PDB file of C-alpha atoms in Angstrom:
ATOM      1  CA  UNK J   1     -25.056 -13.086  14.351  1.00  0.00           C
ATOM      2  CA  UNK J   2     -24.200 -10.591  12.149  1.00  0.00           C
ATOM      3  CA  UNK J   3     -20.933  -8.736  11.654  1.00  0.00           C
ATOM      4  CA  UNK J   4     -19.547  -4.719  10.552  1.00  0.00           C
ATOM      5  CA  UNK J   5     -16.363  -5.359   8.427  1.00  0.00           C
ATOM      6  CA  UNK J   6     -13.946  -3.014   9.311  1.00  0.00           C
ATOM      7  CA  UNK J   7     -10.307  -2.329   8.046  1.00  0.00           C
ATOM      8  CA  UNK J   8      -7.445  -2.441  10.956  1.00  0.00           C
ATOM      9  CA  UNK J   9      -4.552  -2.265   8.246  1.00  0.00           C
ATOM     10  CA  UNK J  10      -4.211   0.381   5.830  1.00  0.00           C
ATOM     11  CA  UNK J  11      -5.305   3.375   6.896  1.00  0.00           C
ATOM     12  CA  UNK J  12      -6.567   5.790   4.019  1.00  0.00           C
ATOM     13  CA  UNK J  13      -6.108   5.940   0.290  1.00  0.00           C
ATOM     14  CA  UNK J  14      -8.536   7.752  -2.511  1.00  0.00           C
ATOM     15  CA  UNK J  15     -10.285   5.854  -5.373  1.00  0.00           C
ATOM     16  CA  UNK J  16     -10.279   6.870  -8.960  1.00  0.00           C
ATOM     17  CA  UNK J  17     -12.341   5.935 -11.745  1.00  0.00           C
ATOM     18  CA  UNK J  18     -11.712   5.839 -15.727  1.00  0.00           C
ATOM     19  CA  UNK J  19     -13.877   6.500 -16.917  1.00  0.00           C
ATOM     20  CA  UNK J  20     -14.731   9.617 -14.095  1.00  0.00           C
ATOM     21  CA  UNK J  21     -17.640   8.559 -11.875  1.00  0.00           C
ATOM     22  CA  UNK J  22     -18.017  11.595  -9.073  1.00  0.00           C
ATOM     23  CA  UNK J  23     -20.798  10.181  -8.003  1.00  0.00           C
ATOM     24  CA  UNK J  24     -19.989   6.602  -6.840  1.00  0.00           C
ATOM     25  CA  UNK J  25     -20.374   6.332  -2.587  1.00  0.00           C
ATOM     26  CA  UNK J  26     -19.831   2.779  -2.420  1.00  0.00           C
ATOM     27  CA  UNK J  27     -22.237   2.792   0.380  1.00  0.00           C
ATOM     28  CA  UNK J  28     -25.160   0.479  -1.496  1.00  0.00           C
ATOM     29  CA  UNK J  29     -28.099   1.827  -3.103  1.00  0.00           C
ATOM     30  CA  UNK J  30     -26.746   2.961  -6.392  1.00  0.00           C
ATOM     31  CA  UNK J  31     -25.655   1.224  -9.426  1.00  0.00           C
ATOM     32  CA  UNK J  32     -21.885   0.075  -9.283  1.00  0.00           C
ATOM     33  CA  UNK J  33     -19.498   1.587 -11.920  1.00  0.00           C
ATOM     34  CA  UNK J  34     -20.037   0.479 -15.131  1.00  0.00           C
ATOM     35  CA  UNK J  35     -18.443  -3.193 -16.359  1.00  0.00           C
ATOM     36  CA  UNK J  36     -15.102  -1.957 -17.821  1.00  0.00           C
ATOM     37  CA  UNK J  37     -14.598   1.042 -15.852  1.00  0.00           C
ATOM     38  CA  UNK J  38     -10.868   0.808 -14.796  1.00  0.00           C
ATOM     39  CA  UNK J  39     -10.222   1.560 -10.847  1.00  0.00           C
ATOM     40  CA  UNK J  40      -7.322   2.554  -9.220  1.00  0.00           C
ATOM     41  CA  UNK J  41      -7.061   2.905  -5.646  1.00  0.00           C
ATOM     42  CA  UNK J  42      -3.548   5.411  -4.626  1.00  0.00           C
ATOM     43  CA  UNK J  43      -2.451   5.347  -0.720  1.00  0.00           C
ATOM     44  CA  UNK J  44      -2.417   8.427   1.208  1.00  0.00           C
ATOM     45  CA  UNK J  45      -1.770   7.552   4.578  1.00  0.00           C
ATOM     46  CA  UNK J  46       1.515   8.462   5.680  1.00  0.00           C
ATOM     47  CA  UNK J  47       1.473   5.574   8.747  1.00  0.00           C
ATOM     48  CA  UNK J  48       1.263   2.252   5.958  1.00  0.00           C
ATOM     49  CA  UNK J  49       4.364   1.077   4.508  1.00  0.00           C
ATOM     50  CA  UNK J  50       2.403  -1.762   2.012  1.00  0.00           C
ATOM     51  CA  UNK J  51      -0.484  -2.483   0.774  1.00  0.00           C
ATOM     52  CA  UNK J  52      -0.727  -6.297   1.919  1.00  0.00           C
ATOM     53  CA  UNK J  53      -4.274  -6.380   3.255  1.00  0.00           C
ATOM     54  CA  UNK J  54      -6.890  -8.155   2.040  1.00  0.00           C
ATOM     55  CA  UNK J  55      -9.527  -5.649   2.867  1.00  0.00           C
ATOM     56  CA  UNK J  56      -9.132  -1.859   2.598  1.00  0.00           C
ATOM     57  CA  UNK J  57     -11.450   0.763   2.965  1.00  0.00           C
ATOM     58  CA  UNK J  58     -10.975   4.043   0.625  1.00  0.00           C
ATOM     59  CA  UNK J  59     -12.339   7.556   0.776  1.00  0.00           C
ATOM     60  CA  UNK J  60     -15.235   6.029  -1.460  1.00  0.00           C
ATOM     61  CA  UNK J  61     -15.564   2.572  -1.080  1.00  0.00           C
ATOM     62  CA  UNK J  62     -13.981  -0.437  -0.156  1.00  0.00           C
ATOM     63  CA  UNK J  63     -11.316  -3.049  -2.227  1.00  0.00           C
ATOM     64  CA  UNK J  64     -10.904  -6.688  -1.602  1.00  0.00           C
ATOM     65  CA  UNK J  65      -8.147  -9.031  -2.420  1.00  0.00           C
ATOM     66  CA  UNK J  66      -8.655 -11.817  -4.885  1.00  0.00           C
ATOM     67  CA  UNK J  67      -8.616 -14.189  -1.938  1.00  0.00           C
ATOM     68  CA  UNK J  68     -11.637 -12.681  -0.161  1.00  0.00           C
ATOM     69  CA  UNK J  69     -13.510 -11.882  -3.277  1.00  0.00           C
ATOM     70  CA  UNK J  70     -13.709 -15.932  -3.940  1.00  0.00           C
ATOM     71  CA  UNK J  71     -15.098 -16.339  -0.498  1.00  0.00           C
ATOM     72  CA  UNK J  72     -18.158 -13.606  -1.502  1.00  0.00           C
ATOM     73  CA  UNK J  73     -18.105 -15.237  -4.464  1.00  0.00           C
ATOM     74  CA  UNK J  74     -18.878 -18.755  -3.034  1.00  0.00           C
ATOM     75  CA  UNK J  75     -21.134 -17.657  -0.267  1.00  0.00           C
ATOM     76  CA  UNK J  76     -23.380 -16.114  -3.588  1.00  0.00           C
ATOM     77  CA  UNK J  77     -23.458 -12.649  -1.376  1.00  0.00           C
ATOM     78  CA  UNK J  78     -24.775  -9.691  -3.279  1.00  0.00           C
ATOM     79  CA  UNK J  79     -21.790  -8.274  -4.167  1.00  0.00           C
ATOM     80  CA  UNK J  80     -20.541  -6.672  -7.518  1.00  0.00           C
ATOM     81  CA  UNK J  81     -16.782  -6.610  -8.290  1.00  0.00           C
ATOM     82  CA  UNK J  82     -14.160  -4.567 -10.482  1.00  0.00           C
ATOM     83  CA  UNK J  83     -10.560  -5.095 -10.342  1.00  0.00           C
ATOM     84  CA  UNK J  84      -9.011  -2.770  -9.060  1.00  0.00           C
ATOM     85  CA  UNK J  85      -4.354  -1.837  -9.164  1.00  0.00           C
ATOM     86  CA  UNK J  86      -3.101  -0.457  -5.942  1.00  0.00           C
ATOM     87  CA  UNK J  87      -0.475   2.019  -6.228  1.00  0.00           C
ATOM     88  CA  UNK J  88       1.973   3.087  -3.105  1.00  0.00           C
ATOM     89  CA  UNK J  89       2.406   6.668  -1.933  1.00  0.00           C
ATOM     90  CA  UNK J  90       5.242   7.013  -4.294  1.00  0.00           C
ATOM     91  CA  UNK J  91       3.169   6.354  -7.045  1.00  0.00           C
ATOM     92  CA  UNK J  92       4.869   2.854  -8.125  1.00  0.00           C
ATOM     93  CA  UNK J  93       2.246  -0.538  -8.834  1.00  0.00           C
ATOM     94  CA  UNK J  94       2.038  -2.763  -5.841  1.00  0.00           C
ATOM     95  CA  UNK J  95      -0.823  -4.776  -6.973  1.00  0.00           C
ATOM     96  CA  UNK J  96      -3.347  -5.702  -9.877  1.00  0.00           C
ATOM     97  CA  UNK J  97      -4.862  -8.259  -8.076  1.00  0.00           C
ATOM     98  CA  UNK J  98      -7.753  -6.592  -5.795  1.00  0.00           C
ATOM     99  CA  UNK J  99     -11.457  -5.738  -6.242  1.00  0.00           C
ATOM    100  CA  UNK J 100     -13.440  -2.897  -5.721  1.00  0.00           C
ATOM    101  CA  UNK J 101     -16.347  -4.409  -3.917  1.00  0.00           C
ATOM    102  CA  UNK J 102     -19.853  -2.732  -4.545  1.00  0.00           C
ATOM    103  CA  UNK J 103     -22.947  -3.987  -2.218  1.00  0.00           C
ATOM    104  CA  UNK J 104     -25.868  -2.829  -3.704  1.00  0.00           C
ATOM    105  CA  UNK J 105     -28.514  -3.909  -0.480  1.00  0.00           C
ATOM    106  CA  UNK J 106     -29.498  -1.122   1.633  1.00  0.00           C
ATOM    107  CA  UNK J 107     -31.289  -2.123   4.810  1.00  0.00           C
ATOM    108  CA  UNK J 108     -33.767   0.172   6.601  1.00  0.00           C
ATOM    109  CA  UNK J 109     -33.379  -2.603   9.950  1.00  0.00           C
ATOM    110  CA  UNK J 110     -31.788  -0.776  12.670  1.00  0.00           C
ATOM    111  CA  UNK J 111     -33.614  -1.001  15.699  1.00  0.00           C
ATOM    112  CA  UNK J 112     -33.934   1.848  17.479  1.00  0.00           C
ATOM    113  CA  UNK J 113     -35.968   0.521  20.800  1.00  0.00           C
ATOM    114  CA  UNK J 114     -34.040  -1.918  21.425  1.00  0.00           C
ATOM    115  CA  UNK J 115     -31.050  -0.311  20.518  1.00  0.00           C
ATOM    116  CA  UNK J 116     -28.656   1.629  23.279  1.00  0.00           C
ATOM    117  CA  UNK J 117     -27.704   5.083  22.661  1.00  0.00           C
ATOM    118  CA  UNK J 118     -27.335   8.343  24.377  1.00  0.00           C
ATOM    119  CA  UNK J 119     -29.457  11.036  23.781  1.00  0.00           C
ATOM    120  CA  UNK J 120     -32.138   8.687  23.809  1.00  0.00           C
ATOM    121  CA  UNK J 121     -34.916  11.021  24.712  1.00  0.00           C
ATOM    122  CA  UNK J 122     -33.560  13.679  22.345  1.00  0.00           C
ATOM    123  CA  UNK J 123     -33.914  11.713  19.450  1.00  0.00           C
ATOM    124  CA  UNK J 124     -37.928  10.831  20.425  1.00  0.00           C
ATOM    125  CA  UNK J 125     -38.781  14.140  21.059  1.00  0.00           C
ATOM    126  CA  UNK J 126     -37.624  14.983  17.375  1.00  0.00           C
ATOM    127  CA  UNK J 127     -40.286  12.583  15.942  1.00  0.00           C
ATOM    128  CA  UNK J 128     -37.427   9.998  15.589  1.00  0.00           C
ATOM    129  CA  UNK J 129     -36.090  11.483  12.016  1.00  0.00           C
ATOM    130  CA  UNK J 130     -33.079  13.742  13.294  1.00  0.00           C
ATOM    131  CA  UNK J 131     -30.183  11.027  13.495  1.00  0.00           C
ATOM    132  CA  UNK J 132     -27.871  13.793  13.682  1.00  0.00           C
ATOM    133  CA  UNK J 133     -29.043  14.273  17.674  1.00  0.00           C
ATOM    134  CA  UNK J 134     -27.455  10.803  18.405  1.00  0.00           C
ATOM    135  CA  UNK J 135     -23.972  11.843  19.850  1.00  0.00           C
ATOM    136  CA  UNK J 136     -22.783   8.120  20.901  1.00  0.00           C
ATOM    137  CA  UNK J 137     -24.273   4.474  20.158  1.00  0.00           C
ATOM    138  CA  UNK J 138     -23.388   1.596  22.641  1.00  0.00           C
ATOM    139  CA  UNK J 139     -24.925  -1.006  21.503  1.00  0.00           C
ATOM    140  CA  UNK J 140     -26.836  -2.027  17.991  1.00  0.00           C
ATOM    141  CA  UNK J 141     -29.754  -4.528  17.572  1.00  0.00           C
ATOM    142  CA  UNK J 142     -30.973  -5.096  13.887  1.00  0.00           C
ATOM    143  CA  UNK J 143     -34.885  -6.365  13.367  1.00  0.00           C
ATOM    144  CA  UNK J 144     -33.698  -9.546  11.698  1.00  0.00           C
ATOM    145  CA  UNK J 145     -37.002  -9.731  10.461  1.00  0.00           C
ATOM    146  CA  UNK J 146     -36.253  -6.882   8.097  1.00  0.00           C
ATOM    147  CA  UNK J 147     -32.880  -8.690   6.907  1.00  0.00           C
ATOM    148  CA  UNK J 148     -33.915 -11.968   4.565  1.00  0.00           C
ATOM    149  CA  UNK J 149     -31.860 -13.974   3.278  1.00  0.00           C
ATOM    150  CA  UNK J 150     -29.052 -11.052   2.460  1.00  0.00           C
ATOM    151  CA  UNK J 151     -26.016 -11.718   3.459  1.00  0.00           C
ATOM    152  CA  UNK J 152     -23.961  -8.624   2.692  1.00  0.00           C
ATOM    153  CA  UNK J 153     -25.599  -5.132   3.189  1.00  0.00           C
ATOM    154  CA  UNK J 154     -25.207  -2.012   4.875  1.00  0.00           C
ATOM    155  CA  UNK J 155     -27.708  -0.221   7.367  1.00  0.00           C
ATOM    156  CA  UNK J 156     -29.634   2.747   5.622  1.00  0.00           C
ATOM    157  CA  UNK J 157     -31.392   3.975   9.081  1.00  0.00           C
ATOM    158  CA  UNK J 158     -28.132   4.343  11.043  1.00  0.00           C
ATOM    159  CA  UNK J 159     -25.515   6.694   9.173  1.00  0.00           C
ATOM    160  CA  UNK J 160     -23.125   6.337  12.107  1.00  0.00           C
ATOM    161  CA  UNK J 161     -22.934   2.559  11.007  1.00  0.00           C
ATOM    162  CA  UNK J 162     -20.947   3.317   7.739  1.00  0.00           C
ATOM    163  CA  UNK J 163     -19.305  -0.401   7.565  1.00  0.00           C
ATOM    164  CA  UNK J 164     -20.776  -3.128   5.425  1.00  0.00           C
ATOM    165  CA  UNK J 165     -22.437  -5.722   7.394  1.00  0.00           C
ATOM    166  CA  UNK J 166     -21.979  -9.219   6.580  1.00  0.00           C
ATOM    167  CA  UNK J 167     -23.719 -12.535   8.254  1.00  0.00           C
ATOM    168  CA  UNK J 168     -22.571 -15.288  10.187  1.00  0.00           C
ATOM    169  CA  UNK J 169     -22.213 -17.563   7.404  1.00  0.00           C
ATOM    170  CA  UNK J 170     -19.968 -15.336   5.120  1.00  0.00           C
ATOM    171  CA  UNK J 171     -18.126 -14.204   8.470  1.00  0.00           C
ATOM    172  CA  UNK J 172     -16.919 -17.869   9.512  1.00  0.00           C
ATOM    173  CA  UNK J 173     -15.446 -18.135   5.993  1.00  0.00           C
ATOM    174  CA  UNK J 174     -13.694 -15.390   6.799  1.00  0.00           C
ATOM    175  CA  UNK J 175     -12.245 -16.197   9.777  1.00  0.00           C
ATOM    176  CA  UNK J 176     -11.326 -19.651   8.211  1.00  0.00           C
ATOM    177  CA  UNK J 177      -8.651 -18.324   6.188  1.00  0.00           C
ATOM    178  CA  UNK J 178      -7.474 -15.357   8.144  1.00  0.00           C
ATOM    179  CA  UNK J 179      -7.358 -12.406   6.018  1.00  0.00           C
ATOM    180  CA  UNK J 180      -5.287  -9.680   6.788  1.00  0.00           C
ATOM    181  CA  UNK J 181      -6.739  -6.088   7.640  1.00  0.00           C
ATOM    182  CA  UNK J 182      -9.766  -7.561   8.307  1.00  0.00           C
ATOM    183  CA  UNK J 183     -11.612  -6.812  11.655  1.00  0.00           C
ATOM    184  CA  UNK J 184     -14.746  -8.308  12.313  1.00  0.00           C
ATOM    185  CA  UNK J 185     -16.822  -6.328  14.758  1.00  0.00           C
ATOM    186  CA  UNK J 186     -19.911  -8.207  15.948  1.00  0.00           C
ATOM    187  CA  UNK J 187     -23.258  -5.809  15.142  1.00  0.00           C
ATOM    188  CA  UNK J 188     -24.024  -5.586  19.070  1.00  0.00           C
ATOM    189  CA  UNK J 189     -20.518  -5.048  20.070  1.00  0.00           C
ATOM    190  CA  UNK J 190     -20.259  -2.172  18.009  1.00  0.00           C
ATOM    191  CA  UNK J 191     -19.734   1.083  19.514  1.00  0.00           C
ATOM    192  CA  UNK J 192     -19.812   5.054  18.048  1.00  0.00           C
ATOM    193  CA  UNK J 193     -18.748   8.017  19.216  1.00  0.00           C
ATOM    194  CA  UNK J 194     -18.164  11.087  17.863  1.00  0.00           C
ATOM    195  CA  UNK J 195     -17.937  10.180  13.708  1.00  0.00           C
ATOM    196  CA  UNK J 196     -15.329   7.170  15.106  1.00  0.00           C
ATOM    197  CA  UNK J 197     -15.505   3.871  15.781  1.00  0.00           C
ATOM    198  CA  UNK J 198     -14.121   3.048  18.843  1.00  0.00           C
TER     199      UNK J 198
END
């Protein structure tokens, strides 16, 4: 079993870098920021009143508290960190205890046979390279055989699966502790519509 982490907490805020790095994604498959690089994540979202989650997602990446970055940590995933201060809407310090969290594996392991998806037809005819054809996904399979022993990744061959994906393993220590703002979606209970998760 494998599982999409998604935030259900905060619900936008924009990442800065010092020094300026335009070009991080946080999406895997490029270097993190480089070891002293100071992060600051600022919330935007006029429907949060704190920042008391312990996972967030940001305009370019995601940010882990302390407590879930141990669990990572522990289950050895393949997962680079930088702390990270979270700053309110108003501009004042709420915390200097969370983690930008960079995973560098990219997985090209989507399966698209067994996977359910309208447009189906549309999206053989075009050679199966235009993703873009794919209006709604009901249900995800990943070739497992493709996977390894990684246990934190995202999935290069479906853009409409933007969330990191994390295994079973890492995902019952999660649930263990109960962190807050932290959804986890099983992969084949995943559904996409329309640049949304629903």
């Amino acid at each position: 079993m494998y599982y999409f982490l998604k935030n259900n907490k905060i619900d936008w805020g924009t990442l800065y870098f010092e020094p300026p790095d335009d070009n991080y994604s946080g999406i895997g498959g490029i270097e993190p920021p480089i070891e002293g690089t100071k992060v600051t994540f600022k919330l935007t979202s006029p429907n949060t009143r704190k920042l008391d989650a312990d996972f967030i997602r940001a305009n370019r990446g995601f940010l882990c508290s302390r407590k879930m970055r141990n669990i990572l940590i522990d289950s050895e995933a393949n997962v680079n960190f930088l702390p990270a201060s979270l700053y309110d809407r108003k501009g004042k310090l709420a915390s200097d205890d969370y983690f930008l969290m960079h995973i560098s594996h990219q997985i090209d392991c989507l399966d698209y046979t067994e996977s359910e998806y309208e447009d189906r037809e549309a999206f053989k005819a075009s050679g199966e390279t235009d993703l873009d054809v794919i209006t709604k996904v009901n249900k995800i399979v990943l070739d497992v055989t493709r996977i390894g022993g990684v246990n934190a990744f995202f999935v290069s061959n479906a853009p409409f699966a933007y969330l990191p994906v994390v295994d079973e393993s890492v995902g019952q220590k999660f649930r263990g502790i109960e962190l807050k703002g932290l959804e986890l979606i099983p992969v084949n209970t995943f559904v996409w519509k329309d640049l949304g998760v629903l």
